[in-house]
Amino acid sequence: MSRVEPWSVMKFSFVVSLVCFIVLFVAIAVIYTILSTLGVFDALTELITSLTESEDEELQVDPETWFSPARVLGYTGLVGALNIILITALATVASMLYNLAADLVGGIDITLSESE
């Protein structure tokens, strides 16, 4: 293999990273639903509230908003979108670097044989 087309690598890596994003988002949504149903977030909210209780009005902590579905899934979407951009860009740059290295050394020899 002496050349890899960067445009096709970019398209392929975009599709793969998009599928991984969808899998990640669905997995986080399912895990969040299970933990919410089990009452984990309610217990964490009570624990944090009891630990940070004070008479000081300036130190008001609201852990209930930390574990809201919109916030958790919003951050998941943000991280997933960044992953899509980074994976696509890095794969494209890697294909260009491979092409440069293949021009210098001749690429990779691949031998295919038929199985009997």
XYZ file of C-alpha atoms in Angstrom:
116
model
C 0.000 0.000 0.000
C 1.748 3.100 -1.137
C -0.998 5.700 -0.729
C -4.068 6.282 1.419
C -6.518 8.873 0.197
C -7.032 11.454 3.002
C -10.547 12.337 1.814
C -11.773 8.735 2.110
C -10.032 8.365 5.493
C -11.780 11.515 6.670
C -15.205 10.271 5.555
C -14.654 6.819 7.060
C -13.338 8.138 10.392
C -16.235 10.611 10.609
C -18.796 7.846 10.164
C -17.049 5.556 12.665
C -16.738 8.322 15.253
C -20.388 9.302 14.717
C -21.484 5.707 15.354
C -19.295 5.607 18.483
C -20.919 8.858 19.639
C -24.392 7.386 19.244
C -23.364 4.269 21.173
C -21.830 6.433 23.922
C -24.909 8.659 24.180
C -27.329 5.737 24.380
C -25.129 3.965 26.946
C -24.943 7.075 29.156
C -28.714 7.582 28.872
C -29.387 3.970 29.884
C -26.913 4.089 32.776
C -28.360 7.415 33.949
C -31.881 6.004 33.845
C -30.869 2.922 35.827
C -29.007 4.953 38.458
C -31.869 7.437 38.732
C -34.392 4.630 39.149
C -32.265 3.069 41.885
C -32.181 6.410 43.727
C -28.426 6.898 43.547
C -28.677 10.565 42.616
C -31.170 11.283 45.402
C -28.827 9.668 47.943
C -25.852 11.652 46.579
C -27.858 14.872 46.719
C -28.847 14.224 50.347
C -25.260 13.362 51.283
C -23.775 16.465 49.661
C -26.486 18.670 51.164
C -25.901 17.292 54.647
C -22.131 17.716 54.346
C -22.316 21.303 53.113
C -25.070 22.588 55.400
C -24.088 25.819 57.057
C -25.651 29.025 58.219
C -23.528 30.976 55.773
C -25.809 32.203 52.999
C -22.920 32.702 50.568
C -22.025 29.016 50.502
C -25.149 27.619 48.911
C -24.516 24.364 47.072
C -27.268 22.928 44.886
C -26.210 19.367 44.020
C -29.627 18.585 42.565
C -28.775 20.558 39.424
C -25.481 18.694 39.059
C -27.290 15.413 38.410
C -30.105 16.685 36.197
C -30.659 14.710 32.988
C -30.232 17.814 30.837
C -26.827 18.563 32.333
C -25.524 14.980 32.187
C -26.713 14.348 28.639
C -25.644 17.844 27.581
C -22.089 17.236 28.727
C -22.181 13.819 27.073
C -23.221 15.461 23.804
C -20.490 18.082 24.129
C -17.776 15.486 24.790
C -19.106 13.321 21.959
C -19.082 16.222 19.497
C -15.507 17.081 20.456
C -14.543 13.425 20.017
C -16.063 13.373 16.528
C -14.059 16.436 15.521
C -10.806 15.237 17.084
C -10.992 11.650 15.790
C -11.817 12.824 12.264
C -9.015 15.400 12.253
C -6.416 13.066 13.767
C -7.228 10.235 11.361
C -6.949 12.601 8.403
C -3.623 13.983 9.608
C -2.394 10.427 10.243
C -3.248 9.454 6.656
C -1.292 12.436 5.362
C 1.672 11.490 7.540
C 1.443 7.917 6.262
C 1.509 9.191 2.685
C 4.625 11.238 3.435
C 6.346 8.263 5.047
C 5.257 5.952 2.213
C 6.787 8.327 -0.326
C 10.108 8.067 1.513
C 10.241 4.306 2.100
C 7.873 2.905 -0.514
C 4.846 1.930 1.556
C 3.749 -1.424 2.961
C 3.955 -4.648 0.936
C 0.877 -6.821 1.309
C 0.911 -10.437 0.118
C -2.417 -12.181 -0.331
C -2.765 -15.910 -0.755
C -5.716 -18.133 -1.421
C -6.822 -20.567 1.264
C -7.391 -24.118 0.100
